[in-house]
Short mmCIF file of C-alpha atoms (C1' of nucleotides) in Angstrom, two decimals:
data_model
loop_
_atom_site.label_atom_id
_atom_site.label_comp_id
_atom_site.label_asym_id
_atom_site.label_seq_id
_atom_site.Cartn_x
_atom_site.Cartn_y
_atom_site.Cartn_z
CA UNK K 1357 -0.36 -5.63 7.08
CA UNK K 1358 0.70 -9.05 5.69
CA UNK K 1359 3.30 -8.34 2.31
CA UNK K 1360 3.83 -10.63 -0.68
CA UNK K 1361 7.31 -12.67 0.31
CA UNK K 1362 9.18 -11.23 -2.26
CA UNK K 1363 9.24 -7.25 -3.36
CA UNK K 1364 10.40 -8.19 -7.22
CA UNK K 1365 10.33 -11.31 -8.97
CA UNK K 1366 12.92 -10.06 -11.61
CA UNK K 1367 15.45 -12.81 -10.26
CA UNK K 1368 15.51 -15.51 -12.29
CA UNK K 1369 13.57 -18.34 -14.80
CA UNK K 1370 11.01 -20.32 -12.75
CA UNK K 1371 10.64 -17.13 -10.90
CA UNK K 1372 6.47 -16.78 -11.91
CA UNK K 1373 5.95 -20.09 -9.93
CA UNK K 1374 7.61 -18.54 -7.24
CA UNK K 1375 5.50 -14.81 -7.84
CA UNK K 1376 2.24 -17.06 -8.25
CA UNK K 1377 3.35 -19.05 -4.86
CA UNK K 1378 3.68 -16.14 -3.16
CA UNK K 1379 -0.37 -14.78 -4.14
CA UNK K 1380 -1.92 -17.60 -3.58
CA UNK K 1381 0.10 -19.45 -0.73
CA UNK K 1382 -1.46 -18.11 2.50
CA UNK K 1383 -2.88 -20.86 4.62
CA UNK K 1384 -6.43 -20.66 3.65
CA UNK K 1385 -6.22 -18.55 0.42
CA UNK K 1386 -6.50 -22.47 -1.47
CA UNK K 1387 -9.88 -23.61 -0.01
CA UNK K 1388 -11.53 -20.17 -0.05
CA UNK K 1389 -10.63 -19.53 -4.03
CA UNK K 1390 -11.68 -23.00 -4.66
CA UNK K 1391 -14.93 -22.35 -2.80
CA UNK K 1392 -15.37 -18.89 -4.45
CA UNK K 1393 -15.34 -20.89 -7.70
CA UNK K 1394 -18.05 -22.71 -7.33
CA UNK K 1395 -19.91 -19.11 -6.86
CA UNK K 1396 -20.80 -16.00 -4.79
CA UNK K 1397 -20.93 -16.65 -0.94
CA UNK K 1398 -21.00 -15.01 1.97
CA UNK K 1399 -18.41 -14.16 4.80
CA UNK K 1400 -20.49 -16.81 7.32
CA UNK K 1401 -20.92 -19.18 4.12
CA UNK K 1402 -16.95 -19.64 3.36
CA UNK K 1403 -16.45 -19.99 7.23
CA UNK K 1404 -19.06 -22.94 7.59
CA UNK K 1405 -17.13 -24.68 4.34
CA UNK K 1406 -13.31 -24.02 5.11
CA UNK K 1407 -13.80 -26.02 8.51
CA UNK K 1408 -11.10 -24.59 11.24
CA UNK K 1409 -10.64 -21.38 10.12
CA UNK K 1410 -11.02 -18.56 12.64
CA UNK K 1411 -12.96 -15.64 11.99
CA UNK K 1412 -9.70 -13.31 12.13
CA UNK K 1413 -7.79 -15.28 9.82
CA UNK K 1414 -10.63 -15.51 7.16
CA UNK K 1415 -11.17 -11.70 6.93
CA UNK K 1416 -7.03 -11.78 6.56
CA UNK K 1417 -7.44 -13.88 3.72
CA UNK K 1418 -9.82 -12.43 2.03
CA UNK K 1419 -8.75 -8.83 2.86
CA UNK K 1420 -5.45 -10.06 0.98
CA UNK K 1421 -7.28 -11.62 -1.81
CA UNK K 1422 -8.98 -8.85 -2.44
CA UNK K 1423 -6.32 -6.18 -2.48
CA UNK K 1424 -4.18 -8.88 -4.86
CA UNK K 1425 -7.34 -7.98 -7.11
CA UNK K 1426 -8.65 -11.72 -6.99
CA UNK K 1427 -11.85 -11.36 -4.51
CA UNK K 1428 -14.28 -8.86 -5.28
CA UNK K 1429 -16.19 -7.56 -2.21
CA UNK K 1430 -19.76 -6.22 -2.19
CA UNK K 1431 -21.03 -4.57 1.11
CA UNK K 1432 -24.77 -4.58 1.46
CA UNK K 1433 -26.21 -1.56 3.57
CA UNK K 1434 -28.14 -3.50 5.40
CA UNK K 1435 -29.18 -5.23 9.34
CA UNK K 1436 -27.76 -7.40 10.04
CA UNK K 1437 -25.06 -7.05 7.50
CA UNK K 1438 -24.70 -8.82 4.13
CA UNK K 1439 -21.30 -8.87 2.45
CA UNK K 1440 -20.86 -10.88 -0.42
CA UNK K 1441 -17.30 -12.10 -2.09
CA UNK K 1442 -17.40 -13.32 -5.92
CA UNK K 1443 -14.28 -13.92 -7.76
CA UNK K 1444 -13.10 -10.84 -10.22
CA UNK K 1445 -11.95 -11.76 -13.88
CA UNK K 1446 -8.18 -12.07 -12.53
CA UNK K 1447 -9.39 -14.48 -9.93
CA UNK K 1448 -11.56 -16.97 -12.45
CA UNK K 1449 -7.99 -16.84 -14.22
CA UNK K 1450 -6.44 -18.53 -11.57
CA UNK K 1451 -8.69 -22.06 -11.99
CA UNK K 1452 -6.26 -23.89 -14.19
CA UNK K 1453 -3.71 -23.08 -11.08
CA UNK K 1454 -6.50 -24.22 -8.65
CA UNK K 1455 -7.95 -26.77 -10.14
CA UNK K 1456 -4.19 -28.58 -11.20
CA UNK K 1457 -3.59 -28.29 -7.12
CA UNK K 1458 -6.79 -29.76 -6.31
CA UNK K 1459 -6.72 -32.80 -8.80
CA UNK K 1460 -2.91 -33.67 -7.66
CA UNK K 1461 -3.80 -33.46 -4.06
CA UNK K 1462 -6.99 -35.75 -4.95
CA UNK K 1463 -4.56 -38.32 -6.48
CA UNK K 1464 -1.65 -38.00 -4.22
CA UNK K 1465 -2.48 -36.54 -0.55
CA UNK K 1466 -3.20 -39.65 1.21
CA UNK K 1467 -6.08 -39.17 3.83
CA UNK K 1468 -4.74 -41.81 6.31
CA UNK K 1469 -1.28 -39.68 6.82
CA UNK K 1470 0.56 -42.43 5.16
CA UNK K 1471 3.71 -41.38 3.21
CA UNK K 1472 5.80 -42.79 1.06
CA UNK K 1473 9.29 -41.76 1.14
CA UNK K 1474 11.29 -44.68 0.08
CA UNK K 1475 11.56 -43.74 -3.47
CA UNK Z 579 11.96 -30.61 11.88
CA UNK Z 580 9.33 -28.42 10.24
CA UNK Z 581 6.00 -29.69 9.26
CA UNK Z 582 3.32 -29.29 7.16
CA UNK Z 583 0.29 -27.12 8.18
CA UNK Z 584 -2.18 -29.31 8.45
CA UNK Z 585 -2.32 -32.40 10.08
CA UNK Z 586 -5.02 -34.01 8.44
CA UNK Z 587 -6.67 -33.50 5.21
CA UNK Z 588 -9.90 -34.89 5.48
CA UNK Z 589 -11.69 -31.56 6.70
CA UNK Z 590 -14.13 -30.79 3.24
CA UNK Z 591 -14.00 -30.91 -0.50
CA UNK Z 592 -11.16 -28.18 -1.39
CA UNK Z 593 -8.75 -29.32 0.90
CA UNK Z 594 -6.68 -31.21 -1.46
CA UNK Z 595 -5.94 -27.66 -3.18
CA UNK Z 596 -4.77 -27.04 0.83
CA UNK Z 597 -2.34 -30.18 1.20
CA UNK Z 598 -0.85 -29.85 -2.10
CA UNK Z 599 -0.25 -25.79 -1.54
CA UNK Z 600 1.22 -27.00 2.09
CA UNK Z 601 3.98 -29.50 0.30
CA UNK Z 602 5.00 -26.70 -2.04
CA UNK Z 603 4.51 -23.71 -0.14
CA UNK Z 604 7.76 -23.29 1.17
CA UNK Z 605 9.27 -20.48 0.07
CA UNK Z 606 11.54 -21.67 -2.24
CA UNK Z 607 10.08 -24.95 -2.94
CA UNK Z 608 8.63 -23.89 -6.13
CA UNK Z 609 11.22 -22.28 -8.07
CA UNK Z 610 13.84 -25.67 -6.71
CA UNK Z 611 10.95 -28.09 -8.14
CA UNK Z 612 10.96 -25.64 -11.36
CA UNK Z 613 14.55 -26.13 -11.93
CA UNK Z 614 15.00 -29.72 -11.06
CA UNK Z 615 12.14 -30.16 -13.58
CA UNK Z 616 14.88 -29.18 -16.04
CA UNK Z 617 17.27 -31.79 -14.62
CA UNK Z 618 19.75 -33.34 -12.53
CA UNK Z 619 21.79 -30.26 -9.97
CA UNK Z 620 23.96 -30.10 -7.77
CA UNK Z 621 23.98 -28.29 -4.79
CA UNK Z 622 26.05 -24.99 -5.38
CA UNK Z 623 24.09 -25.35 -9.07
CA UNK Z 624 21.12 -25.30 -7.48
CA UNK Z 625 21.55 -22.14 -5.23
CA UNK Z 626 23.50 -20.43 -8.09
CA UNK Z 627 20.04 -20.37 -10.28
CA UNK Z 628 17.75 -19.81 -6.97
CA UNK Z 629 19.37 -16.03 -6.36
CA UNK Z 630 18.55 -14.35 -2.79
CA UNK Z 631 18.18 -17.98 -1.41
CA UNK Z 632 21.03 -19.24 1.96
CA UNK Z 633 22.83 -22.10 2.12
CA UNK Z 634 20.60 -22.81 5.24
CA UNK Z 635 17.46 -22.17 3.03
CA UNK Z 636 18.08 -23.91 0.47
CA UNK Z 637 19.60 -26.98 2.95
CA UNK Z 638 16.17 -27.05 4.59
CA UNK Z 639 14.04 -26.76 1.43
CA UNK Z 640 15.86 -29.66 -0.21
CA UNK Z 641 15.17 -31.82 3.18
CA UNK Z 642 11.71 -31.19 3.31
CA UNK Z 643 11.31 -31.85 -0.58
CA UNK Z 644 13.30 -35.03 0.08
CA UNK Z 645 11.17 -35.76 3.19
CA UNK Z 646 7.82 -35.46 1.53
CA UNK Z 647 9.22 -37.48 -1.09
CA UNK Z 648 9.70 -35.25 -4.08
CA UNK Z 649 13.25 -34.99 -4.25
CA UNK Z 650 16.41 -37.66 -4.44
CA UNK Z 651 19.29 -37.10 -2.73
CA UNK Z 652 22.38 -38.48 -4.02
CA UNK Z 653 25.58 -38.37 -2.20
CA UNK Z 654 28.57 -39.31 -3.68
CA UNK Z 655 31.87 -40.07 -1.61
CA UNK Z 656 34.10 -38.07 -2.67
CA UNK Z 657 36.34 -35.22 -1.71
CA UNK Z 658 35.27 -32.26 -2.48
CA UNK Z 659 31.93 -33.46 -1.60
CA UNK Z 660 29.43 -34.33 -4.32
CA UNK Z 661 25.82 -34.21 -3.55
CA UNK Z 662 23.04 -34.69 -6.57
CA UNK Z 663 19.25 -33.78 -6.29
CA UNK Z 664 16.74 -35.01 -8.88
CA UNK Z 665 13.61 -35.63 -8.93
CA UNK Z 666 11.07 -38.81 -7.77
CA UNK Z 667 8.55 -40.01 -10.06
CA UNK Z 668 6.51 -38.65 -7.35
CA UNK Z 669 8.11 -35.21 -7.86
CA UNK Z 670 7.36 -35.42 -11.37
CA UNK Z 671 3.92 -35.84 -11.01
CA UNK Z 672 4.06 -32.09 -9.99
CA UNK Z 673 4.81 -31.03 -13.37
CA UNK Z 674 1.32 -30.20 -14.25
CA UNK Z 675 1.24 -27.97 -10.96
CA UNK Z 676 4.33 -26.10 -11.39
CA UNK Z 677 3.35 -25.56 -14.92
CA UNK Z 678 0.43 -23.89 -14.00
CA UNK Z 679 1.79 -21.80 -11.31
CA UNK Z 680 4.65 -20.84 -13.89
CA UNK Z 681 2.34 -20.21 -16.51
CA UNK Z 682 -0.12 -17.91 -14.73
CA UNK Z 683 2.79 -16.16 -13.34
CA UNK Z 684 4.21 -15.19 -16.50
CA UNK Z 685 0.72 -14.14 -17.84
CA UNK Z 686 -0.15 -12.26 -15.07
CA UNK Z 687 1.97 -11.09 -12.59
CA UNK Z 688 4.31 -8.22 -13.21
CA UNK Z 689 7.81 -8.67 -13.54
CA UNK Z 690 9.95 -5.68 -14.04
CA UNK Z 691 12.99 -5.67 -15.71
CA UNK Z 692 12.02 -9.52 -16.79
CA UNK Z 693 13.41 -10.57 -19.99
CA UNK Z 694 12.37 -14.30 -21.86
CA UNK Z 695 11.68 -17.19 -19.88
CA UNK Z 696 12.15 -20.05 -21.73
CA UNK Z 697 9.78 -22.78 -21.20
"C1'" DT O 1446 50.24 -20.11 3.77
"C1'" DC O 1447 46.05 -18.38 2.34
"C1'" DA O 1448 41.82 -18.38 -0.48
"C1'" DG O 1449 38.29 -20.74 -2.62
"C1'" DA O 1450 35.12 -24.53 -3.81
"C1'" DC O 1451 32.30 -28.20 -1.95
"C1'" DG O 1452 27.99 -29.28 1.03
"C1'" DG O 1453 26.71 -28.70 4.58
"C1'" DT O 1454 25.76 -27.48 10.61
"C1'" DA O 1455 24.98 -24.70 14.60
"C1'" DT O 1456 23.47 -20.66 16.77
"C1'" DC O 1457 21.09 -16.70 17.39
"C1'" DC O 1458 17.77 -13.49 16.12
"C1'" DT O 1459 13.89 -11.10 13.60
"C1'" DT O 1460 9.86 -11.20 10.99
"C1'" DT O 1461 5.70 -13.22 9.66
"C1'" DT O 1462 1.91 -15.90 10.41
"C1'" DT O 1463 -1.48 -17.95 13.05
"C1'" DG O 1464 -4.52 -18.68 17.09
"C1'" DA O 1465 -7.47 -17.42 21.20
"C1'" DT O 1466 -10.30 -14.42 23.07
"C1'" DA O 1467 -13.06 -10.57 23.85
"C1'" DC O 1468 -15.47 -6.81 21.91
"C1'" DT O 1469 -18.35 -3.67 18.46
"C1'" DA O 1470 -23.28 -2.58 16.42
"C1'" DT O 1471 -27.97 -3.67 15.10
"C1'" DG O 1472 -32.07 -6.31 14.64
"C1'" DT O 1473 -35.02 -10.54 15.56
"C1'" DG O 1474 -37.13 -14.08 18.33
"C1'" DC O 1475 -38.26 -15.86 23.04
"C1'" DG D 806 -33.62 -9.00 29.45
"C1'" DC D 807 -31.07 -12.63 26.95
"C1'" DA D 808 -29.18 -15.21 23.22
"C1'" DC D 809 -28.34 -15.45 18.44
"C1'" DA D 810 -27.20 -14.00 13.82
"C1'" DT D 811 -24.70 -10.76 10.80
"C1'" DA D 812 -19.50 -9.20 9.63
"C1'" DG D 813 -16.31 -7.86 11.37
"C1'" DT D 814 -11.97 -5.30 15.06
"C1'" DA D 815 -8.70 -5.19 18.62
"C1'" DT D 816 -5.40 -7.14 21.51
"C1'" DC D 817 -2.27 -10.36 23.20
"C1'" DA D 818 0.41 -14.42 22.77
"C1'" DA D 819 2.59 -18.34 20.53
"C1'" DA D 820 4.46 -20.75 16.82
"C1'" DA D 821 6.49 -21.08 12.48
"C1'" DA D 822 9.28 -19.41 8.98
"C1'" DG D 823 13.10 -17.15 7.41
"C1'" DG D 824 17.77 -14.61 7.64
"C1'" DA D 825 22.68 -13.57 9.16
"C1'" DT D 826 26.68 -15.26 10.48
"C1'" DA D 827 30.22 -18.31 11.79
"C1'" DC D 828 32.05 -22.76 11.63
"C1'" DC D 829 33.40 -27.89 9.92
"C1'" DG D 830 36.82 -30.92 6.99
"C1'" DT D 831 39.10 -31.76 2.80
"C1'" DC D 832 41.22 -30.74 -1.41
"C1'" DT D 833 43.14 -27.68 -5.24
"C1'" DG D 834 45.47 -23.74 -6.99
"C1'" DA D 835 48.25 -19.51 -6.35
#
DNA sequence: TCAGACGGTATCCTTTTTGATACTATGTGC
DNA sequence: GCACATAGTATCAAAAAGGATACCGTCTGA
């Protein structure tokens, strides 16, 4: 069972960015909280959006999500099975966090691979 | 030399929220970026204010900040050695991010024992 | 002479994370 | 009977990340 990086955050200023890092930092927690806010979806729904992700490591993520209290996870009784994951009130809080990531990787992450490190 | 996550970035709307987590994600990235945010530091300064980080951690956070172009390196010729980090534009264009992350992680992550964070 | 500060390297090792693959159960359509 | 869809588990292996420790050269101060 994956654990957050650090046990306490009491260490220092600037030590929330780090606590924050550490929720929301897992390789496809990102895409799958941005997707969430656009709305309820389904387990096969996020996988067809977050292209590349396996079907082990999406569960992961969203097991972890969900025990950080960010994902809420309803379980349909039903066949073939219906799951649904919505965001919880502490997860919606996280857009401003989500959405500043998404518009500086729009402006900055160049498609093409092309980096610019000559200052 | 380490490197980021993904390759490419073109996969589906969201990813930019991936790339942009994959440049900071390290594990210390965040809280360096915080503090150079603040200012000019020196090395030792530097891994004075980031407590529970090694020399070798911190060494390979700063290259990969510097690598992706977020971080200047200033070395000075001098004995004792001298070695400055500070910030690129392009590293200051994260303020919004780090804000966020900072901000959300004061509000709502808990931090015992933490006193005032200035900022 | 010995310790400490400076800013690192080099080496080895452990932990964590990720990926590939196969498997579960049930129902539907062919 | 067979494949497909649903939402997962289980298992094994590899890769990546992180940590501990020792070492480098030079200077200052005790």
């Amino acid at each position: 069972m994956p654990r957050p990086r650090h046990e306490r955050f009491d260490c220092s200023p600037g030590c929330p960015v780090e606590a924050t890092l550490a929720l929301i930092g897992g390789k496809w927690k990102g895409v799958v909280l941005w997707h969430l806010l656009q709305g309820t979806l389904r387990f096969n729904e996020i996988r067809r959006r977050v292209s590349g992700v396996t079907q082990r490591m999406l569960t992961n993520q969203l097991r972890e999500l969900e025990s950080d209290g960010f994902v809420i996870r309803t379980v349909y009784p039903e066949v073939p099975p219906k799951v649904e994951y919505s965001l919880s009130e502490r997860g919606r809080s996280l857009a401003p966090v989500i959405l500043a990531l998404q518009a500086w990787g729009e402006a900055n992450v160049n498609v093409a691979g092309q980096r610019d490190v000559s200052g």
